[in-house]
XYZ file of C-alpha atoms in Angstrom:
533
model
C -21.308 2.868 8.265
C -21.854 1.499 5.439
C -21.687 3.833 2.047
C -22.451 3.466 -1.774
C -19.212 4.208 -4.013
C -20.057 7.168 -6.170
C -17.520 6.376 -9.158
C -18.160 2.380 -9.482
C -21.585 2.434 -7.334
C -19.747 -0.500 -5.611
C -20.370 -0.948 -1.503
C -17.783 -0.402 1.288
C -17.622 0.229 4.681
C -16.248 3.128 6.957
C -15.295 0.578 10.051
C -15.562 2.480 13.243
C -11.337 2.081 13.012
C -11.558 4.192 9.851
C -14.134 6.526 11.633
C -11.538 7.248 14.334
C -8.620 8.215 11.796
C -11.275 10.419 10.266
C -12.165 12.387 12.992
C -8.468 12.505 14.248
C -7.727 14.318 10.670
C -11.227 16.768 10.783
C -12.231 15.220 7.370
C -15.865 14.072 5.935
C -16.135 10.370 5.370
C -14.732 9.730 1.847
C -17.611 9.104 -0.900
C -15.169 6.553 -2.577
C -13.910 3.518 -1.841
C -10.483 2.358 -1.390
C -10.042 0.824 -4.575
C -11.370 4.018 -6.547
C -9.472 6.235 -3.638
C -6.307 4.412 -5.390
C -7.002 5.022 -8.686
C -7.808 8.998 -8.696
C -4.270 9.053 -6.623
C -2.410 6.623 -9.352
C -4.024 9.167 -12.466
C -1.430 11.810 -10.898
C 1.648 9.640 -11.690
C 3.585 8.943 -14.729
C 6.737 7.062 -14.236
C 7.268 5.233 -16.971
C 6.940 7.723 -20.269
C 9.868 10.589 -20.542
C 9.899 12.633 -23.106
C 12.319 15.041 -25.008
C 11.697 18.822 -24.594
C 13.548 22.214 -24.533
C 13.542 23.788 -20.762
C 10.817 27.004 -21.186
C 13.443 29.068 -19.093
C 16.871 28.315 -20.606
C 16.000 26.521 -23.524
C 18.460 23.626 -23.221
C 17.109 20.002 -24.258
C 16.006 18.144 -21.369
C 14.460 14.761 -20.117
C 10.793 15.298 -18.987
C 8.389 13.280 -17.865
C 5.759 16.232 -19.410
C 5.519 15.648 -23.074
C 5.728 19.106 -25.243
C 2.236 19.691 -26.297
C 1.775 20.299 -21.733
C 0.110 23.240 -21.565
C 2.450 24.292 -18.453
C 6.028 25.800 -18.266
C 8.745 22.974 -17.762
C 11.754 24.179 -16.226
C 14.951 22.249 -15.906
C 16.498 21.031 -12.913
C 18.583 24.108 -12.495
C 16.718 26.790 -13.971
C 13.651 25.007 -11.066
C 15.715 25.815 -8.241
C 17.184 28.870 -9.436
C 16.422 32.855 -7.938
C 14.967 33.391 -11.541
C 11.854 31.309 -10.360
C 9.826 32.684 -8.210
C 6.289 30.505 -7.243
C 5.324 33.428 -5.409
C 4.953 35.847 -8.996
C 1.928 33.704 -9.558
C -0.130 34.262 -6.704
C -3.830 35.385 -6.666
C -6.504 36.357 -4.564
C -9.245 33.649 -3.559
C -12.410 34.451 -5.264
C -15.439 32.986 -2.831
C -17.741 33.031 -5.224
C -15.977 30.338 -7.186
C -15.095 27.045 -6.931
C -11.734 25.838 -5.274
C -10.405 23.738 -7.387
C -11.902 25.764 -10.327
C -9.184 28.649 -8.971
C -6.273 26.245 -8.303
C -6.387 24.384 -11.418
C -6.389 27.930 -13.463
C -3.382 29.198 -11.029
C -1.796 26.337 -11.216
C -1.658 25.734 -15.605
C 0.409 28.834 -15.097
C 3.033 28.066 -12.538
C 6.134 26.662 -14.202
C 7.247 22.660 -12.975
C 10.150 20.303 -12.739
C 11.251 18.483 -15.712
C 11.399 15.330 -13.612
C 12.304 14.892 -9.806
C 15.228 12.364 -9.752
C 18.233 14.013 -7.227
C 21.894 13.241 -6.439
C 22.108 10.670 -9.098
C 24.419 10.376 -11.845
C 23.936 9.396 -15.223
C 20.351 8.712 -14.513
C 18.225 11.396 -16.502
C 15.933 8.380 -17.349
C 14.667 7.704 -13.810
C 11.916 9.714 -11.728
C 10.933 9.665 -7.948
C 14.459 8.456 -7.223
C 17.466 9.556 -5.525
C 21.059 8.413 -4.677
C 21.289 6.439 -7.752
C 23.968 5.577 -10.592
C 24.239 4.617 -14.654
C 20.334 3.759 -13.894
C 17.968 3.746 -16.854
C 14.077 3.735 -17.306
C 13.228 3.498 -13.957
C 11.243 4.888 -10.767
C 11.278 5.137 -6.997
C 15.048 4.045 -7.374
C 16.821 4.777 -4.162
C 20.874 3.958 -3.851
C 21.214 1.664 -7.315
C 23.893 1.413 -9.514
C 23.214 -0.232 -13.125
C 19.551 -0.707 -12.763
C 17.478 -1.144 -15.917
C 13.851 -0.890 -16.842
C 12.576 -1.571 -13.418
C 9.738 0.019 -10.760
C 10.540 0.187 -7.173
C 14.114 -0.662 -7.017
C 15.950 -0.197 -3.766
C 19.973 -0.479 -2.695
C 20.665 -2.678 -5.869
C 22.716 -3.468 -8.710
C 23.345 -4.460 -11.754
C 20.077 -5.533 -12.506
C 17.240 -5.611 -14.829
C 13.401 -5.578 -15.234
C 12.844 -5.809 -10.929
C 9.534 -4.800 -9.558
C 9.074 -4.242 -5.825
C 12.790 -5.549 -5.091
C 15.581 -4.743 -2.424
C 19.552 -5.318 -2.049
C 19.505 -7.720 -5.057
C 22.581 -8.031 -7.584
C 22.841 -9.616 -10.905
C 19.263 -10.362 -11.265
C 16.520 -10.311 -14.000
C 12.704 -10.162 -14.431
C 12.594 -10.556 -10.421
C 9.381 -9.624 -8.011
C 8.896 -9.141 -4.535
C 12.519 -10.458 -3.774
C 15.124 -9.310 -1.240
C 18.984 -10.020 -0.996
C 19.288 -12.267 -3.955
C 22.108 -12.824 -6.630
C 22.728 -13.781 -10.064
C 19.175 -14.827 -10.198
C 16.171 -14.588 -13.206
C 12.541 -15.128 -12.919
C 11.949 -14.645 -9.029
C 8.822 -13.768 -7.229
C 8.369 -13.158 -3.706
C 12.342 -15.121 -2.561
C 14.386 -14.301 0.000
C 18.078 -14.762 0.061
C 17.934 -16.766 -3.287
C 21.073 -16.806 -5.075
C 21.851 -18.521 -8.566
C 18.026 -19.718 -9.091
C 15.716 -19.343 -11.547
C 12.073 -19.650 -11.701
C 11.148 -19.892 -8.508
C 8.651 -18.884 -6.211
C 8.571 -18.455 -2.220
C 12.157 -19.354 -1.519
C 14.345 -18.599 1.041
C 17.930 -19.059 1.960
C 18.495 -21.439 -0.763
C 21.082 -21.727 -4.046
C 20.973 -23.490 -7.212
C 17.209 -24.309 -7.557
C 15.027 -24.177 -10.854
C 11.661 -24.090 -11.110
C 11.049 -24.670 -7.212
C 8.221 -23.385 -4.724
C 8.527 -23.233 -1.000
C 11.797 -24.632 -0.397
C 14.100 -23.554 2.668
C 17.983 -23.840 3.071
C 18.270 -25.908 0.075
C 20.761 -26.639 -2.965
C 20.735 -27.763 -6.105
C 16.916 -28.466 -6.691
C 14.651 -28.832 -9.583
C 11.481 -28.777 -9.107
C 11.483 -29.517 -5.661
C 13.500 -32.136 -6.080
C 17.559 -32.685 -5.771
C 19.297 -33.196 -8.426
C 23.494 -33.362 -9.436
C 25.091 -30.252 -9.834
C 26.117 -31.682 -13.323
C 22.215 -32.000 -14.214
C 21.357 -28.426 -12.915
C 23.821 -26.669 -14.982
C 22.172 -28.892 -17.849
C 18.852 -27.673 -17.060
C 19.673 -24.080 -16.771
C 21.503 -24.000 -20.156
C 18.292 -26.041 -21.763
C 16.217 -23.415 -19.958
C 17.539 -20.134 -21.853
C 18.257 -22.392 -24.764
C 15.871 -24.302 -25.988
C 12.146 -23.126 -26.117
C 10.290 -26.221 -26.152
C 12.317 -27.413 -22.704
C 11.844 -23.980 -21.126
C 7.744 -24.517 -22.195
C 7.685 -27.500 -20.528
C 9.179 -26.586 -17.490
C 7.416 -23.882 -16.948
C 3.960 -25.750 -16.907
C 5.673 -28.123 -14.592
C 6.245 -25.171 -12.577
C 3.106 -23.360 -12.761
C 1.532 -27.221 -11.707
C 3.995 -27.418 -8.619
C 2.852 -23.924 -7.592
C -1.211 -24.953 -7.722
C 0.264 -28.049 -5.550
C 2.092 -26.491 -3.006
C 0.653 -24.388 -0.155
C 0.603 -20.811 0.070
C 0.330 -18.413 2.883
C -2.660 -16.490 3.068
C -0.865 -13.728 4.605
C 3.013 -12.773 3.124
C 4.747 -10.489 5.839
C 7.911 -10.599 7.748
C 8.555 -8.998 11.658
C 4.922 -7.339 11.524
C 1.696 -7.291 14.447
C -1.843 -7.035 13.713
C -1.270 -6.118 10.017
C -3.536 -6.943 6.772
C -2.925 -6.618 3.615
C -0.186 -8.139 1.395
C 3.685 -7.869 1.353
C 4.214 -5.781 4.414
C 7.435 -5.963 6.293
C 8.366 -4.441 10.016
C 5.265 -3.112 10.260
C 3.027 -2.851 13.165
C -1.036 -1.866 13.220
C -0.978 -1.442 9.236
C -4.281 -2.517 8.194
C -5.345 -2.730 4.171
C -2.051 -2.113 3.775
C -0.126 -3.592 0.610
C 4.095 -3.309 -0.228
C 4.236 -1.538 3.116
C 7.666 -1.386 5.329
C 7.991 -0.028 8.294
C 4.556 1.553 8.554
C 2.823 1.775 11.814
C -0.532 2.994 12.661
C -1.906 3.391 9.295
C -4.846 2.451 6.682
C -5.218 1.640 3.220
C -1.991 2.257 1.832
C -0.321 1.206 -1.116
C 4.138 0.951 -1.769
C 4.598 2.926 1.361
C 8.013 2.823 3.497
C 8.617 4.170 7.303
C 5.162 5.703 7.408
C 3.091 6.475 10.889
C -0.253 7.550 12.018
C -1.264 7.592 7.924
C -4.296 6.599 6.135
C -5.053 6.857 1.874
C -1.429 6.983 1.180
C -0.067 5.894 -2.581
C 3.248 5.602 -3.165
C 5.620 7.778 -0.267
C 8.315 7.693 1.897
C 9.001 9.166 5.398
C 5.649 10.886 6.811
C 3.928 10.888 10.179
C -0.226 12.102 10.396
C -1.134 12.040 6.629
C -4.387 11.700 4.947
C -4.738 11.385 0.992
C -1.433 12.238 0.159
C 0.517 10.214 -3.168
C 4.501 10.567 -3.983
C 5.929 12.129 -0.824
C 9.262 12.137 0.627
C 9.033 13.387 4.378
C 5.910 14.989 4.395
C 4.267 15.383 8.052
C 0.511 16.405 9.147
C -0.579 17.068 5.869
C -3.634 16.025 3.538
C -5.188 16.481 -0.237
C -1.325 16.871 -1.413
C 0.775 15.511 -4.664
C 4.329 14.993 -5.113
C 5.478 17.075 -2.145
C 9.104 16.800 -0.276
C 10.519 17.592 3.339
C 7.289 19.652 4.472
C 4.762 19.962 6.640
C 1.016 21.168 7.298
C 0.384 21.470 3.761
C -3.647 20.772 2.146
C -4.389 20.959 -1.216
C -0.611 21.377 -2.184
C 1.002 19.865 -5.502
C 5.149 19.845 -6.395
C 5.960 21.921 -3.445
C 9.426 21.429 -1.376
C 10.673 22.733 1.900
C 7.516 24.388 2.388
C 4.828 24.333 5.335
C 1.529 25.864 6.259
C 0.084 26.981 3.106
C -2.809 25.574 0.781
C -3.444 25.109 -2.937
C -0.029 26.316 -3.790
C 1.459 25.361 -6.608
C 5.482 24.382 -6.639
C 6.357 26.389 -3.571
C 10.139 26.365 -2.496
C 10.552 27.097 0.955
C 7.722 29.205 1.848
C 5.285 29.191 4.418
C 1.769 30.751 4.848
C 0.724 30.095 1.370
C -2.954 30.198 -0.429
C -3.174 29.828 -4.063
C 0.857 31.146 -4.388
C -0.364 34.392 -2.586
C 1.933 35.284 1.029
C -0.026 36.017 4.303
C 0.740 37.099 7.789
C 0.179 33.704 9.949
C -3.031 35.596 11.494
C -3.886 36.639 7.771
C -3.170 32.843 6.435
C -5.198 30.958 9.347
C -8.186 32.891 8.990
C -8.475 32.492 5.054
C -7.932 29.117 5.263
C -10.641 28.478 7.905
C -12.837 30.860 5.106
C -12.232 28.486 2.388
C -12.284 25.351 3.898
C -15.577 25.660 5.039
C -16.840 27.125 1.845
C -15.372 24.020 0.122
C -17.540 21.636 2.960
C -20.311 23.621 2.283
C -19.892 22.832 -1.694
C -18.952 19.516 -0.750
C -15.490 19.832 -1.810
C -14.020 19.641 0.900
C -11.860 16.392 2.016
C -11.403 14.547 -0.893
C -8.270 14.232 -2.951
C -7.644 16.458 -6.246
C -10.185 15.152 -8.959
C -8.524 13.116 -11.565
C -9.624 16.190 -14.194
C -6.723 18.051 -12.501
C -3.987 15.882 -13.375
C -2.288 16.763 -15.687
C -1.427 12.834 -17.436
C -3.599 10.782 -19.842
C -4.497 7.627 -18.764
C -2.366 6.188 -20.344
C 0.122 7.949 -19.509
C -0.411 7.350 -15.868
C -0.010 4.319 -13.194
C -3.204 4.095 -12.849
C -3.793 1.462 -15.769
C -1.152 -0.406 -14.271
C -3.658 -1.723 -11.650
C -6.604 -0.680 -13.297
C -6.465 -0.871 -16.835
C -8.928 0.797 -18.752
C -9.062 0.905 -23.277
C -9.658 4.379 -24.524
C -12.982 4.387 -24.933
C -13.786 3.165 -21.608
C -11.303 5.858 -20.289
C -12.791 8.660 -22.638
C -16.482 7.547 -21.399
C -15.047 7.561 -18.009
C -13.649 11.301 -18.241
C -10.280 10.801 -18.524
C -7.607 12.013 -20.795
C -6.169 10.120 -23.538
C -2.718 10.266 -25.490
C -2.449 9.039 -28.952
C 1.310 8.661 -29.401
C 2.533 9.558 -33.005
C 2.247 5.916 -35.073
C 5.457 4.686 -36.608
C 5.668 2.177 -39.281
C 5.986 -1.223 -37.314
C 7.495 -4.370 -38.758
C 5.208 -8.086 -38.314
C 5.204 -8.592 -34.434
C 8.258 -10.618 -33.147
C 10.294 -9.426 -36.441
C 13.880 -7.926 -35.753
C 13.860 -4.379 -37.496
C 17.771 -3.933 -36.986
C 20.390 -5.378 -35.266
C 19.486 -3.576 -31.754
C 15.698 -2.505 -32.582
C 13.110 -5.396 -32.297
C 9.071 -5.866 -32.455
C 7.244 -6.255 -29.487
C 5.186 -9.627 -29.581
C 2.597 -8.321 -27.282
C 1.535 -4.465 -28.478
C 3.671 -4.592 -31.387
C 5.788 -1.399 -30.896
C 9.427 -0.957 -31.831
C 11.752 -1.553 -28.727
C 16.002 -1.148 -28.729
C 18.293 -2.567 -26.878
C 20.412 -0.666 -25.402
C 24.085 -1.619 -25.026
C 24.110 -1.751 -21.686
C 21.181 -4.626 -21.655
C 23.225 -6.254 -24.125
C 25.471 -6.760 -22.415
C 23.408 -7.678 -19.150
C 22.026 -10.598 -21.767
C 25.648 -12.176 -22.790
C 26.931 -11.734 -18.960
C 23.976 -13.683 -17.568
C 23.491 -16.115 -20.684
C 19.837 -14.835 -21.266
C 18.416 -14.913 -24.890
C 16.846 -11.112 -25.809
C 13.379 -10.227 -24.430
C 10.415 -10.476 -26.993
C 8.514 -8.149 -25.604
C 8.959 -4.101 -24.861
C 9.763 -2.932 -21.621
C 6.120 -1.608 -21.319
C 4.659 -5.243 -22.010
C 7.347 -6.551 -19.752
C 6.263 -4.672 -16.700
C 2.910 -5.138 -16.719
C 3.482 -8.670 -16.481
C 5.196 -8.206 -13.433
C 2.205 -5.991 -12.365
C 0.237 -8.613 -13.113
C 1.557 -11.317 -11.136
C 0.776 -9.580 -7.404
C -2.624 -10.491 -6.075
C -5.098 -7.749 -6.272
C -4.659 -5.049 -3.747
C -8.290 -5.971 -1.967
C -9.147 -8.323 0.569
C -11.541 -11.501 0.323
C -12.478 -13.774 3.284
C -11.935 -17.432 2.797
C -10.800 -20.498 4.810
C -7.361 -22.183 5.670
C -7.862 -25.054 2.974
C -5.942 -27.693 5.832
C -7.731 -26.489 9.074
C -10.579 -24.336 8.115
C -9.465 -21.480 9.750
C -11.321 -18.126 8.954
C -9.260 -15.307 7.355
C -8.850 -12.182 5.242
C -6.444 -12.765 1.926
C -5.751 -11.353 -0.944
C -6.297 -14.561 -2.840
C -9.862 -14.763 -4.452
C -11.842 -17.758 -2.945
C -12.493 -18.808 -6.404
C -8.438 -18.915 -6.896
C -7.130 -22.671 -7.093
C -3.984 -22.182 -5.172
C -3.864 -24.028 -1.377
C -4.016 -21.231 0.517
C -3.328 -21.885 4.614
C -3.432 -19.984 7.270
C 0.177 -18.850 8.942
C -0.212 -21.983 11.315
C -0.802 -24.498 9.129
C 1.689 -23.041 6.160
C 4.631 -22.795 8.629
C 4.433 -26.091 9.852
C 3.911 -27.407 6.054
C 6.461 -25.593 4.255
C 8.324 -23.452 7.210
């Protein structure tokens, strides 16, 4: 079937795969596609902007990511899952006459909200979506680090800075895509990479700078050996000396455009697609997937089954539309919702099931719009509105992005799809205009631990804790923000689409996330593993 995208007017298709997922969750065919899917679903996030604000219950300064001018009650942690809140005090009736979402946004402005969901962590009140952590700072989706800085995605590491989509690494900086590396800086997509720098596809290798491709080797520079004398010459040079380190690095980006790529990067995964996906099996569309079976179109998903439109999540089975869950299961249309199940139309809810367009529920069950029902009661009223909401053509779609609560902006949406603030005031969206502070001439140091961004131009400190990160790992300081920073990380993932193009050695048809128009080799799995290994 093939359908007209009402937000960019772009094509897409509903493959008769897609068709069967559809009718498996009751839904209409989405009038989106994928890519615009992703974006409504990234609006509701903000995980890099925390604010300072007083808790609207106890009054105590907290760490939020809500700034104060929210028009919503922000409750601390404790005064959150305390008896003195009670989701249930803000029920009302469903009004047929009126829209759905029309009633759930107006219930919903009213129900107080966690300051920030980060759990069993210490010292890590700068961190959201994360658990299990320790002395972590400016972060999200952290799981089980200790020392982690200024990074997105971070999982089982340590001491560490400015990692993006990274597991079980140690000692590293500015690092993407990698797994079980140490004392490493400037790594994208390397595996089992220890005291390297600048490299790219690497795997159970040491001592290499500026390398691509390489297996089981030591003490390389640009793909080629070298004394152990000469690499520690090079590395010191390299966070040294500016003009060496520019001239490596356009060595290195030259090596890359020479060396093959694979079209494909996954590891122990079956009749996938997509990009970065790891144990995985029947995951099409999928990108920064592990351990996802049976799904579609999802995007920095781990152990995940029977799923489809999923942004962002961790532990579900049978979900449709669903962004920044923790062990959700047969649920759709929901945001930010933990260990529950058969939940539509939900957002911030915990230990909850069976109820729809509740608002921050906390172990309850047989829900609508905050208001308790007898399971006959709740069933039937949910059968009501649902069909009113097909009828109005409401039905089956995620929230709309004028529900979340975030500017632009603010959100991780113009991560992937960045938009200026005209184009994202024209486009309906929110936008926040922070409070301007004097700035100094970009690249100027304002004090000894507050410098000037060279890209956006914004004052950025160093903590002492980076500092000393720097002098332990002989790096000179950053010039640019943390903000600037990340989305150069961002940036250096392929787009989160597919294109079809050939294997540039044996012709080979295939789907890929590299652009044909893209100058990099690219081969097909064949043809790369029997060219680089």
């Amino acid at each position: 079937m093939q359908k007209v995208c009402k937000k960019c007017s772009g094509p897409f298709e509903i493959t008769l795969e897609d068709e069967v997922f559809l009718k498996k969750f009751e839904v209409p065919a989405p009038s989106l596609c994928p890519e615009c899917r992703n974006q409504r679903r990234w609006t509701f996030r903000n995980d890099r902007n925390f604010y300072k604000r007083d808790c609207d219950l106890c009054h105590a300064v907290m760490i939020s990511i809500y700034s104060k001018e929210k028009p919503f009650p922000v409750y601390c942690k404790d005064c959150y899952l305390s008896d003195a809140f009670d989701p249930l005090k803000y029920g009302v009736d469903y009004d047929p006459t009126r829209s759905f979402f029309e009633q759930f946004g107006e219930m919903r402005a009213r129900v107080p909200r966690m300051a920030s969901y980060q759990t069993q962590s210490e010292n890590s009140d700068y961190t959201v979506h994360s658990a299990k952590n320790r002395n972590c700072y400016m972060g999200n989706s952290f799981r089980e680090c200790e020392d982690v800085f200024y990074s997105d995605f971070a999982q089982f590491s340590k001491d560490s800075m400015d990692l993006y989509m990274c597991s079980n690494v140690e000692q590293c900086y500015d690092c993407t895509d990698s797994d079980q590396c140490y004392h490493s800086i400037h790594l994208e997509n390397c595996m089992s990479t220890n005291f390297s720098c600048l490299c790219f596809d690497c795997r159970s290798s040491s001592n290499l700078i500026a390398c691509v491709g390489l297996r089981r080797k030591e003490f390389m520079v640009l793909n080629k050996p070298v004394s152990k004398e000469e690499f520690e010459q090079t590395w010191t040079r390299f966070n040294t000396d500016p003009t060496f380190r520019k001239d490596l690095e356009e060595k290195y980006k030259q090596l890359r455009l020479e060396t093959p790529v694979k079209s494909f990067w996954e590891k122990n995964s079956e009749n996938c697609s997509g990009n970065y996906i790891v144990n995985s099996k029947n995951a099409q569309h999928c990108y920064n997937s592990r351990s996802v079976e049976d799904s579609r179109y999802n995007f920095d998903v781990i152990d995940v089954k029977d799923a489809m439109d999923i942004t962002r999540a961790a532990g579900g089975e049978f979900l449709y539309e669903v962004h920044a869950m923790i062990d959700l299961f047969f649920s759709k249309f929901c945001n930010l919702c933990y260990q529950s199940s058969e939940l539509e139309y939900c957002d911030n809810c915990q230990a909850s099931k069976k109820s729809f367009g509740c608002m921050s529920l906390k172990g309850h069950s047989n829900c609508i719009l905050n208001k308790h029902y007898s399971p006959e009661d709740y069933e039937k009223l949910r059968d009501q509105i649902k069909a009113q909401m097909l009828a109005d053509s409401e039905y089956g779609e995620f929230f709309p992005s004028s529900l979340s609560v975030f500017a632009y902006n603010e959100s991780k949406a113009r991560d992937f799809f960045p938009l200026t603030r005209e184009q994202a005031l024209a486009q309906g969206y929110q936008w926040r205009d922070p409070e301007e502070a004097a700035r100094p001439v970009q690249g100027a140091q304002v004090s000894a631990d507050i410098l000037a961004c060279e890209g956006c131009g914004k004052n950025y400190r160093i903590i002492p804790q980076e500092l000393a990160f720097y002098r332990k790992m002989g790096l000179p300081l950053p010039h640019f923000c943390f903000d600037c920073r990340h989305l150069k990380r961002v940036a250096l993932q392929n787009p989160q689409r597919l294109y079809s193009r050939a294997c540039a050695k044996c012709s080979a048809p295939f789907e890929t996330t590299y652009a044909p128009d893209r100058p990099e080799k690219v081969y097909c799995e064949k043809c790369y593993l029997e060219t680089v290994g």
